[in-house]
mmCIF file of C-alpha atoms in Angstrom:
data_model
loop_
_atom_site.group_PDB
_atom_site.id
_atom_site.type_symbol
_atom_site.label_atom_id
_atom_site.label_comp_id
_atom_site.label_asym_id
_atom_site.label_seq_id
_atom_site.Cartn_x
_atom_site.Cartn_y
_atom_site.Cartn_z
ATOM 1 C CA UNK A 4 125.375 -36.036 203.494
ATOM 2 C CA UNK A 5 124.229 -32.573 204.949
ATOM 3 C CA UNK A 6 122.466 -31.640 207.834
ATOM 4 C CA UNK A 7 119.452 -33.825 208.889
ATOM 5 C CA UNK A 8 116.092 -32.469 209.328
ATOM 6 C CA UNK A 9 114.189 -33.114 212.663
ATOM 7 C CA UNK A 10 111.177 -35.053 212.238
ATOM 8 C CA UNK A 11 108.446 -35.094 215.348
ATOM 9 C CA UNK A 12 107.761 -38.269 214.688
ATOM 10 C CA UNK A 13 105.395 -38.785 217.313
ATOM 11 C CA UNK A 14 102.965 -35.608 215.994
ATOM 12 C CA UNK A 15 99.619 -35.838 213.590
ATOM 13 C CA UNK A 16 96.506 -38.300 214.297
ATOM 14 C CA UNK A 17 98.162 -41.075 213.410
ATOM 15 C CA UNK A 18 101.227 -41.034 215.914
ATOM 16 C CA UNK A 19 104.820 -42.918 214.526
ATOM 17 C CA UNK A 20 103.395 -44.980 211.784
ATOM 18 C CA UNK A 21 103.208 -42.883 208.869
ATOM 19 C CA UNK A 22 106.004 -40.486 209.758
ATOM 20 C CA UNK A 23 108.279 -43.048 210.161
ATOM 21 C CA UNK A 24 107.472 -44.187 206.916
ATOM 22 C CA UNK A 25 107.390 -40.973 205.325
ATOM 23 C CA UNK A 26 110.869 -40.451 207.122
ATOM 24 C CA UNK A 27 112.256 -44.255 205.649
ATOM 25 C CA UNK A 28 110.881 -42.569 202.089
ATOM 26 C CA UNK A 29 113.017 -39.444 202.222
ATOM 27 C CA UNK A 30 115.984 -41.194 203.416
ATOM 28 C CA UNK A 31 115.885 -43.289 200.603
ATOM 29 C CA UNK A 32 115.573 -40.185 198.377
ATOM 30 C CA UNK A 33 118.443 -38.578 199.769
ATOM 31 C CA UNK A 34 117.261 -36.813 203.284
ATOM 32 C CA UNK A 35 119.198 -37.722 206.572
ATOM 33 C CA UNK A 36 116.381 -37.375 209.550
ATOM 34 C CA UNK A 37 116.379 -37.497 212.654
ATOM 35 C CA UNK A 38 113.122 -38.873 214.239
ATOM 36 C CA UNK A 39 112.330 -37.495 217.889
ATOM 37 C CA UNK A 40 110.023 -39.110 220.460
ATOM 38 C CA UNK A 41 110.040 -42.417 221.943
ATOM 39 C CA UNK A 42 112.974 -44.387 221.130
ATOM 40 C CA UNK A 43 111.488 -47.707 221.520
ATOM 41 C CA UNK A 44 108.396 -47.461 219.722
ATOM 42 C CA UNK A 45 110.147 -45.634 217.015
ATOM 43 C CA UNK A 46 113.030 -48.589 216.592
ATOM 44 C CA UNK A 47 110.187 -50.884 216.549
ATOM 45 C CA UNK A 48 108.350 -49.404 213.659
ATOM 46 C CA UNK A 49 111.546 -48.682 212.184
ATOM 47 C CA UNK A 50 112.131 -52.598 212.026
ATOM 48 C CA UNK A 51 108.757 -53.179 209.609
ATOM 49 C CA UNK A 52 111.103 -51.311 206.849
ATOM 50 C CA UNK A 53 113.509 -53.164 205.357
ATOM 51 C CA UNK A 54 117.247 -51.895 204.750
ATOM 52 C CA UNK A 55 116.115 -49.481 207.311
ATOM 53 C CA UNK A 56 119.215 -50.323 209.136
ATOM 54 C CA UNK A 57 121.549 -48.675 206.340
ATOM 55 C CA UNK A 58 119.406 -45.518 205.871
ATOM 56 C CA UNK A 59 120.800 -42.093 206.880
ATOM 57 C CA UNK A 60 118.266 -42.310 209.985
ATOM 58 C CA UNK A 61 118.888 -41.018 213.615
ATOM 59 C CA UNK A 62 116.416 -41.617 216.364
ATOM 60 C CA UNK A 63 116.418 -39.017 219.380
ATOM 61 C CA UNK A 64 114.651 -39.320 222.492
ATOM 62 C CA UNK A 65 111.560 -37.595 223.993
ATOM 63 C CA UNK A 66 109.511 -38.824 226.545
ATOM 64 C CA UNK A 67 106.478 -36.218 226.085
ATOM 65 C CA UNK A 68 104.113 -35.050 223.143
ATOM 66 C CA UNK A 69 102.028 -32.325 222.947
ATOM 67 C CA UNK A 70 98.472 -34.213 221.617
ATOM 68 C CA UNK A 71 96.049 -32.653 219.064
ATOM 69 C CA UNK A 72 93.652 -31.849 221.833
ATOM 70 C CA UNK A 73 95.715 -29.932 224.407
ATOM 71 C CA UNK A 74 97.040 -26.174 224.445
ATOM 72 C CA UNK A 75 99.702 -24.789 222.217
ATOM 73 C CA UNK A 76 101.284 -22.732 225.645
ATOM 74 C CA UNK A 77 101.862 -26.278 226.927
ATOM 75 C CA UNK A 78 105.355 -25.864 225.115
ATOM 76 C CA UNK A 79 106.243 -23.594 227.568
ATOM 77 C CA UNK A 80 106.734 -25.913 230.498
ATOM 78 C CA UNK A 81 107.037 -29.271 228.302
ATOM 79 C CA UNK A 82 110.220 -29.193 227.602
ATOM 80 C CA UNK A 83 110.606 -32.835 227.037
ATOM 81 C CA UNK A 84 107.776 -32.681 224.411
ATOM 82 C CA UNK A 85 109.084 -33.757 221.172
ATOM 83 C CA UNK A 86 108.299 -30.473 219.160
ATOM 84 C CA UNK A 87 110.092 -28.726 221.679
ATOM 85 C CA UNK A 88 113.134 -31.617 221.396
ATOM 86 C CA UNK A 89 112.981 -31.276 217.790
ATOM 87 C CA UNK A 90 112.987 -27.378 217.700
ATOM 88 C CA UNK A 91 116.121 -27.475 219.854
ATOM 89 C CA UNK A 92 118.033 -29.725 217.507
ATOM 90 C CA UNK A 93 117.858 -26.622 215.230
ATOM 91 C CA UNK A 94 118.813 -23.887 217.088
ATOM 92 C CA UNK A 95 121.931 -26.534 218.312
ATOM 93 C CA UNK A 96 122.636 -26.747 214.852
ATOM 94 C CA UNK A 97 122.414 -30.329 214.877
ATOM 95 C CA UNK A 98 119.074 -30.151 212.973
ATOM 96 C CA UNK A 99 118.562 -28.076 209.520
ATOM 97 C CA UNK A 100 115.127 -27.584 209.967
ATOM 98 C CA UNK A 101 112.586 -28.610 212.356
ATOM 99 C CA UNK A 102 108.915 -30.932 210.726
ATOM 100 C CA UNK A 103 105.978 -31.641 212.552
ATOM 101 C CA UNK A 104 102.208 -33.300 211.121
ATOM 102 C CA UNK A 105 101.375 -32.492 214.987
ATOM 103 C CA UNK A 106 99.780 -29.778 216.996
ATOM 104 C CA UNK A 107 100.276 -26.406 214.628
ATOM 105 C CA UNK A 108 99.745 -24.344 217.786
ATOM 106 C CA UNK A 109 101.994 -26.099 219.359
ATOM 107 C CA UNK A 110 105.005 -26.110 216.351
ATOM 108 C CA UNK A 111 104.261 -22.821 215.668
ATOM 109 C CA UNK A 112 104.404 -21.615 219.536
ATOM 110 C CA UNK A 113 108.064 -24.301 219.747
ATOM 111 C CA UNK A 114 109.407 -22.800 216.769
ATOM 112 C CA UNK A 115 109.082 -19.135 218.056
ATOM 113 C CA UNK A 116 110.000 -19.358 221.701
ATOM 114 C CA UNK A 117 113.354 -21.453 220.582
ATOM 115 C CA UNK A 118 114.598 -19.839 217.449
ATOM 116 C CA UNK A 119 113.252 -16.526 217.864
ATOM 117 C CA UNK A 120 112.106 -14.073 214.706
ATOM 118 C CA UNK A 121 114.636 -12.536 212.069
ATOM 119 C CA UNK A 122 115.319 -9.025 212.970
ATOM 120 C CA UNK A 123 112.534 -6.801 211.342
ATOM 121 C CA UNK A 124 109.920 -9.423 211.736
ATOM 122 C CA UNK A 125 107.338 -8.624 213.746
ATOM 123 C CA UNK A 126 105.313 -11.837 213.289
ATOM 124 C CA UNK A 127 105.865 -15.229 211.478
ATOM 125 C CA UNK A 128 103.161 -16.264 208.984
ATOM 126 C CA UNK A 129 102.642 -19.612 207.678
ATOM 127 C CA UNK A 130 103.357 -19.768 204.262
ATOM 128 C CA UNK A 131 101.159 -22.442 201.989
ATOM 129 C CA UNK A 132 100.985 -23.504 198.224
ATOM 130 C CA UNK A 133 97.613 -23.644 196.265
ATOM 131 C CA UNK A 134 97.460 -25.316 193.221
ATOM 132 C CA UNK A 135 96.488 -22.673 190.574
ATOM 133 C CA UNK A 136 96.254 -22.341 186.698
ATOM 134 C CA UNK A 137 100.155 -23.246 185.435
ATOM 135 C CA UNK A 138 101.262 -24.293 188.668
ATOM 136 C CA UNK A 139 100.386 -22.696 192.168
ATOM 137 C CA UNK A 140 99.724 -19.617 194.233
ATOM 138 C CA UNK A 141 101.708 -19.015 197.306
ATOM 139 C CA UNK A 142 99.153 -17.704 200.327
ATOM 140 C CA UNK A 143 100.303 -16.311 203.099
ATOM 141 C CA UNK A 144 98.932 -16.079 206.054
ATOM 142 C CA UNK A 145 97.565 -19.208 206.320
ATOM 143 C CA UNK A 146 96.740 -19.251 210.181
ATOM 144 C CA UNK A 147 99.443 -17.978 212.335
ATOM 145 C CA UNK A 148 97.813 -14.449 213.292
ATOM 146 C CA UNK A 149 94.240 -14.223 213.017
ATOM 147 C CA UNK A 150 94.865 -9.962 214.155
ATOM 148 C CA UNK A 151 97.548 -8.250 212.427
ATOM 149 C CA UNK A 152 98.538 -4.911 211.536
ATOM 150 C CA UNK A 153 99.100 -3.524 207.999
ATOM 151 C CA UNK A 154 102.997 -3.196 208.851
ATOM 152 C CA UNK A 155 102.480 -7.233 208.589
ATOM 153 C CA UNK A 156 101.293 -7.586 205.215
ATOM 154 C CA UNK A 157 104.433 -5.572 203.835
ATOM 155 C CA UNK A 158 106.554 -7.680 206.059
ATOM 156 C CA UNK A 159 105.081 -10.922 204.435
ATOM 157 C CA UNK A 160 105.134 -9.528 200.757
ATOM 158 C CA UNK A 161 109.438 -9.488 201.289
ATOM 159 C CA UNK A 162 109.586 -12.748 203.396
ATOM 160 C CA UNK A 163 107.529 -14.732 200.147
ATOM 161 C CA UNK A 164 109.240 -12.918 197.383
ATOM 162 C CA UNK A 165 112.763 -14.008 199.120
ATOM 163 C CA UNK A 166 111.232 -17.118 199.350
ATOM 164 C CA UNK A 167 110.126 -17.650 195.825
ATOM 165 C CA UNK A 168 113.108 -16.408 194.132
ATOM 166 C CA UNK A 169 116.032 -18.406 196.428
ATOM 167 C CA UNK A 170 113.465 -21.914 196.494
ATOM 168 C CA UNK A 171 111.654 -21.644 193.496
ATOM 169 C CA UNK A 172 113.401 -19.804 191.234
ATOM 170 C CA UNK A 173 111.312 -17.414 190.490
ATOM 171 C CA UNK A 174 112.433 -14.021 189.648
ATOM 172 C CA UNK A 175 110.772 -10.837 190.844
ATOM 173 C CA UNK A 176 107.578 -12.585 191.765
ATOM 174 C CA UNK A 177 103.919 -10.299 191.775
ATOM 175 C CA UNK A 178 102.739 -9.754 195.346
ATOM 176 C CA UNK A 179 98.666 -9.181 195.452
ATOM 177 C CA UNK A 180 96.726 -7.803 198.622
ATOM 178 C CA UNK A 181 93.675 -10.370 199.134
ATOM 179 C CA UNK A 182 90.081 -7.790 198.929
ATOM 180 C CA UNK A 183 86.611 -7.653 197.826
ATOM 181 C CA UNK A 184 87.898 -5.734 194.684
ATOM 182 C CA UNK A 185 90.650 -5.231 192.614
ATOM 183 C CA UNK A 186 90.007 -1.222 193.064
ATOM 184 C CA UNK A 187 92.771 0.108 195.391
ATOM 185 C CA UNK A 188 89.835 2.314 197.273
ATOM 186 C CA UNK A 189 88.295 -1.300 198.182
ATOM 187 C CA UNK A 190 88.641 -2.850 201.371
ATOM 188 C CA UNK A 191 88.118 -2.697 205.053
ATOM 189 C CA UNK A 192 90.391 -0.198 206.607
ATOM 190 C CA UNK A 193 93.385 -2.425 207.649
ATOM 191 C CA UNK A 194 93.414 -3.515 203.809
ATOM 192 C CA UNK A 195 93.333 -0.103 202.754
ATOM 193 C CA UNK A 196 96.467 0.809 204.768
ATOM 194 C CA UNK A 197 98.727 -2.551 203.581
ATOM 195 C CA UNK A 198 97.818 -1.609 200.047
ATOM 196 C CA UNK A 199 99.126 2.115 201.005
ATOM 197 C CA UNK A 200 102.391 0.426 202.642
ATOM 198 C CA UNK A 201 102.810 -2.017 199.542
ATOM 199 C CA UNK A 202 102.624 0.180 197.090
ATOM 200 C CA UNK A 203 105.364 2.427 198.094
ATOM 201 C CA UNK A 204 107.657 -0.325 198.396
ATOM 202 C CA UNK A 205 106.851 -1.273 194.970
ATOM 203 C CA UNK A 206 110.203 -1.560 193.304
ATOM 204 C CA UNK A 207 111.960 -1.885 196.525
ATOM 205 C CA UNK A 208 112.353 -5.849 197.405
ATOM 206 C CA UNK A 209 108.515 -6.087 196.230
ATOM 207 C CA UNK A 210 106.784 -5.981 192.719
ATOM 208 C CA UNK A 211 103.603 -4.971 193.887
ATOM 209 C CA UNK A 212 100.783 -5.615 191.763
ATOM 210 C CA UNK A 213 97.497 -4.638 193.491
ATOM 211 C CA UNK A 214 94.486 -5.777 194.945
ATOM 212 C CA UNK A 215 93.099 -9.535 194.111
ATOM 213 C CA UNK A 216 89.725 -11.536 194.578
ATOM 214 C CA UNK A 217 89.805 -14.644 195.982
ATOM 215 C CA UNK A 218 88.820 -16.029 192.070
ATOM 216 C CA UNK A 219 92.144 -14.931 191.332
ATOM 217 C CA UNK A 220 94.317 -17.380 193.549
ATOM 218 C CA UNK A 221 93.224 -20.231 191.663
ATOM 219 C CA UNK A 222 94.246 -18.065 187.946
ATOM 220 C CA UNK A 223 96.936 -17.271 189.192
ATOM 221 C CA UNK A 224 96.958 -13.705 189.046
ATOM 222 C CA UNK A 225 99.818 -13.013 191.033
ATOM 223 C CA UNK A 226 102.578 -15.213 191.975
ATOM 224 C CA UNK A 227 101.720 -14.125 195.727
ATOM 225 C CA UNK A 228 98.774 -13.507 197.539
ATOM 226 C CA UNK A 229 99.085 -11.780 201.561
ATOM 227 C CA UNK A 230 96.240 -11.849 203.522
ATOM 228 C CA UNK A 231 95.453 -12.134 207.498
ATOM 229 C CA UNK A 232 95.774 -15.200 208.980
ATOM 230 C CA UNK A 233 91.647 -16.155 209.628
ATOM 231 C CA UNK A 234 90.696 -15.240 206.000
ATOM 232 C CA UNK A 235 93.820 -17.093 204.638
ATOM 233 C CA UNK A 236 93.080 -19.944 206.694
ATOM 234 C CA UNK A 237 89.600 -20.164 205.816
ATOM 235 C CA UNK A 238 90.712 -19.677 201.988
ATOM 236 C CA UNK A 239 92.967 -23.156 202.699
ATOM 237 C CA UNK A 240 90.822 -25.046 204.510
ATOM 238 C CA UNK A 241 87.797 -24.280 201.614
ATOM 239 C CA UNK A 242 89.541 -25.117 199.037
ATOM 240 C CA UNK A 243 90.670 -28.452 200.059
ATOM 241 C CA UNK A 244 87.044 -29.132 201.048
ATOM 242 C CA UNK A 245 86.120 -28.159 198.112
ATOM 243 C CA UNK A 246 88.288 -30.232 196.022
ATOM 244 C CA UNK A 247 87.147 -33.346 197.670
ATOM 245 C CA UNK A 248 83.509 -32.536 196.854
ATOM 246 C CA UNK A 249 84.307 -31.834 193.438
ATOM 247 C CA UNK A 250 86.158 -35.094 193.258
ATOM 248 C CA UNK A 251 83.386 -36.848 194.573
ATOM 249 C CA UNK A 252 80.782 -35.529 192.277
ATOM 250 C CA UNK A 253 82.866 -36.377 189.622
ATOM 251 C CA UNK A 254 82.815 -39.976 191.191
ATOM 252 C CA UNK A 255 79.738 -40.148 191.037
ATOM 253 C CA UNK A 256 78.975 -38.659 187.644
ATOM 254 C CA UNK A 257 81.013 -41.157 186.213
ATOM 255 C CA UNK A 258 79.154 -44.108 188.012
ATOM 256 C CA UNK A 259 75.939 -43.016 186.944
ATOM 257 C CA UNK A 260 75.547 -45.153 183.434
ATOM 258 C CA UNK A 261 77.253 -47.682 182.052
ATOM 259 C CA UNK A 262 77.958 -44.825 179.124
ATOM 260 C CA UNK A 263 79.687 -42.908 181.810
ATOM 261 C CA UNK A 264 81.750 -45.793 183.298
ATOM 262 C CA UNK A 265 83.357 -45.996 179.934
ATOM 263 C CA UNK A 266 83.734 -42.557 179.778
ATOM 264 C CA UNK A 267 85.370 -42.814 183.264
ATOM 265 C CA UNK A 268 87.791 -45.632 181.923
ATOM 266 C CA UNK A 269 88.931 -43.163 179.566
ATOM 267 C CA UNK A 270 89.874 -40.638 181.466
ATOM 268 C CA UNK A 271 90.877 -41.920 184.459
ATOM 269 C CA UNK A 272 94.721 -41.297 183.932
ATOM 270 C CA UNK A 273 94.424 -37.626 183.125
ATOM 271 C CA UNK A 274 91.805 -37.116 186.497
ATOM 272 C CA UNK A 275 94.537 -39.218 188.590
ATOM 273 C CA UNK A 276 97.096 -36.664 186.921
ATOM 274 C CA UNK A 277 94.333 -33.224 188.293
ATOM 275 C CA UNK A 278 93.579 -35.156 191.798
ATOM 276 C CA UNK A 279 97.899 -35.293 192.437
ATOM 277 C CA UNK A 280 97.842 -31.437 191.881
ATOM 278 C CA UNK A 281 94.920 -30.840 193.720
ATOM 279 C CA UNK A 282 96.578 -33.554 196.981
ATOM 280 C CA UNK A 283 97.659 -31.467 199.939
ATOM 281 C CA UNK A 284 100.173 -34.047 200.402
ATOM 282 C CA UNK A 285 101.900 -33.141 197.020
ATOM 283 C CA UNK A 286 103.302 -29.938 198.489
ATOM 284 C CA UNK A 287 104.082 -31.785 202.324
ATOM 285 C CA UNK A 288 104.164 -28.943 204.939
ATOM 286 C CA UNK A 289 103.550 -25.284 204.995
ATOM 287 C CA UNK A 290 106.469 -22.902 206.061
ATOM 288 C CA UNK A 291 106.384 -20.930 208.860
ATOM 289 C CA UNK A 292 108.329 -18.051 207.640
ATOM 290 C CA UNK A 293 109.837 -15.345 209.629
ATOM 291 C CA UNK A 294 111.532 -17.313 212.429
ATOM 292 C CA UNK A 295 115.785 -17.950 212.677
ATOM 293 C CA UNK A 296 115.558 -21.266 211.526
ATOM 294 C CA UNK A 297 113.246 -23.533 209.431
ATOM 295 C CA UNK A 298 109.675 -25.288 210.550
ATOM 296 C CA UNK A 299 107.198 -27.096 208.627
ATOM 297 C CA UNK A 300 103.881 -27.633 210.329
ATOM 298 C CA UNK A 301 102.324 -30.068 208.065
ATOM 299 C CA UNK A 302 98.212 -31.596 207.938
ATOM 300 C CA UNK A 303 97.342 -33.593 211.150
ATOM 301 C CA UNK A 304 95.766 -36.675 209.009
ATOM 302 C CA UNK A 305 99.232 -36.282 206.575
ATOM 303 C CA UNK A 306 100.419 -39.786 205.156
ATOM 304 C CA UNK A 307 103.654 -41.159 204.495
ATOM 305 C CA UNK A 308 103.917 -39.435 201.486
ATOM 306 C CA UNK A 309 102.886 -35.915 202.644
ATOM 307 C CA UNK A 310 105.676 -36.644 205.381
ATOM 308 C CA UNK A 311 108.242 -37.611 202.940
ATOM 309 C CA UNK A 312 107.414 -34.158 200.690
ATOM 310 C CA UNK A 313 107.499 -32.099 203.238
ATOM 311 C CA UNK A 314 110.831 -33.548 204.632
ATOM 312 C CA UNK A 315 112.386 -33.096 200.965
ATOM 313 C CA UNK A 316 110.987 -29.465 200.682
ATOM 314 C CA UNK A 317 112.739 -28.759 204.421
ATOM 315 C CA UNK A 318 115.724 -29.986 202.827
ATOM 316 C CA UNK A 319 115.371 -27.842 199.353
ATOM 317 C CA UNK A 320 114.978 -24.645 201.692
ATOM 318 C CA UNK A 321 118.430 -25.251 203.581
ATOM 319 C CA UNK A 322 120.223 -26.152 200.690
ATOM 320 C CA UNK A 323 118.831 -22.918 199.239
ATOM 321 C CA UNK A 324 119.983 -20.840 201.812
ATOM 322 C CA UNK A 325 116.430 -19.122 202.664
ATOM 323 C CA UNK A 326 117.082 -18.243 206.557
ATOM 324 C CA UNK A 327 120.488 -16.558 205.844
ATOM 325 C CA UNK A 328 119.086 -14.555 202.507
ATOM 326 C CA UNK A 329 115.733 -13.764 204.255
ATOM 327 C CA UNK A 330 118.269 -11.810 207.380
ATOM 328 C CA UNK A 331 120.060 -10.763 204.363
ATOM 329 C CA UNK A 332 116.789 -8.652 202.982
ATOM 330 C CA UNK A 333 115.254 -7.153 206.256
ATOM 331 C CA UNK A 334 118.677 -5.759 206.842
ATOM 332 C CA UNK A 335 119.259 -4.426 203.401
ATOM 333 C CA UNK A 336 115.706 -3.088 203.839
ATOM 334 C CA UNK A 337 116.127 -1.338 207.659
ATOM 335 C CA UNK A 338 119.750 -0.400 206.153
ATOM 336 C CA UNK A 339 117.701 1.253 203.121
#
């Protein structure tokens, strides 16, 4: 069995119950975790899963958590918060990566202040999936740094290219520059400078493609798409709004006759098939990318099974490697 990943399991709205189940899932799957918070409420809820006894599951203590509501530079003198317990048992090496449905701020501050950024980084960006024509579109940032600097953008572009090619196999990915234009003479002035920056690293650790519209996430276009961290959150959090609208209007469409409730019967299997792509859950957690070590800040409403995927893609990134080969790149680049 390899190293377990360190669940919060006291993080997201719902507290212990659905990532201890999500954590009993990915056990049973394969996944060693560790849960973190409090041990007796987490033994007891461990209890309502049978066979849970046998599963590669280890509880650790914390006697704090960080709630929804309360500041992400709480960390700092919390040490006893179970992000902050959880973050450790990575940078111990006791823990292979670090998950939390929980305060972002909060993971995101942990994360930094106890593993620290890979040389060459100047800031971590969270890393997301959307799901896009013939599979999905990897954003980045999705909310870490709402100011950045153009240096950032080119910093990204290497950080998700690594990414895609060690954990998704997929070679020499396309990096696109989020604008109002696909013109390179379009954008504010900060986008105008990253595109200046990406192209001449075209070729070197970066297959730069251009500039992209927001239409062009969901085609597609490019296997990456960099942007700052309030426009790429606002992207995220639009198009899972969105897709829930949509949903419901086709809901409701197909409730309006008795014509289109047969229709609906029809079809039903292929819509369950677009609403499991479409799931935020499907994908688990996003990565925040750029730190010495791995953390996966997940949705703070997340399910069991959003838990359980994002504990199996924490898993697939060790396994793979990514924080070693991701050092391995910024110094081949600052070396270059």
């Amino acid at each position: 069995m390899s190293l377990p990943v360190a669940l919060d399991a006291m993080g997201g709205d719902h507290g212990a119950v659905p990532n201890v189940e999500g954590a009993v899932q990915a056990a049973r799957a394969g996944v060693a975790v560790i849960l973190v918070g409090d041990r007796v409420k987490l033994h007891a809820e461990l209890g309502r899963h049978a066979g849970s006894a046998s599963l590669p599951i280890e509880v650790v203590e914390a006697t704090d958590v960080i709630g929804m509501d309360e500041h992400a530079s709480d960390v700092r003198s919390r040490t006893q918060a179970s992000i902050n317990v959880a973050s450790r048992l990575v940078k111990e090496g006791r823990a292979s990566a670090v998950v939390s449905m929980g305060h972002s701020g909060a993971t995101m501050a942990s994360a930094l202040l106890t593993l620290g950024r890979i040389r060459g980084v100047e800031r971590p960006a969270i890393l997301t999936h959307l799901p896009a024509k013939g599979g999905f579109t990897t954003l980045l940032d999705a909310g870490a740094n709402a100011d950045v600097k153009a240096t950032y953008y080119a910093q990204w572009a290497r950080l998700a290219s690594v990414y895609l090619k060690v954990v998704e196999d997929r070679e020499n990915p396309t990096v696109g520059l989020l604008s109002i234009g696909e013109e390179p003479h379009k954008g504010s002035a900060l986008v105008l400078e990253a595109h200046g920056l990406l192209k001449a690293l075209h070729g070197r650790g970066i297959n730069f493609h251009g500039n992209v519209e927001g239409r062009d996430i969901f085609r597609n276009t490019t296997d990456i798409v960099v942007t700052d961290g309030f426009t790429g959150n606002v992207v995220l959090k639009l198009a899972e709004g969105e897709a829930k609208v949509l949903f419901g209007w086709v809901k409701e469409a197909l409730q309006s006759s008795l014509k289109s409730k047969l229709g609906g019967l029809m079809v039903r299997g292929a819509l369950r098939g677009l609403a499991e792509r479409m799931d935020p859950s499907t994908y688990g957690a996003s990565l925040l990318i750029g730190v010495r070590g791995l953390a996966f800040i997940g949705h703070g409403s997340a399910d069991a099974r959003a838990v359980k995927n994002a504990l199996l893609r924490a898993a697939r990134a060790h396994e793979a490697n990514l924080v070693p080969r991701l050092e391995a790149a910024f110094t081949d680049s600052s070396g270059a």
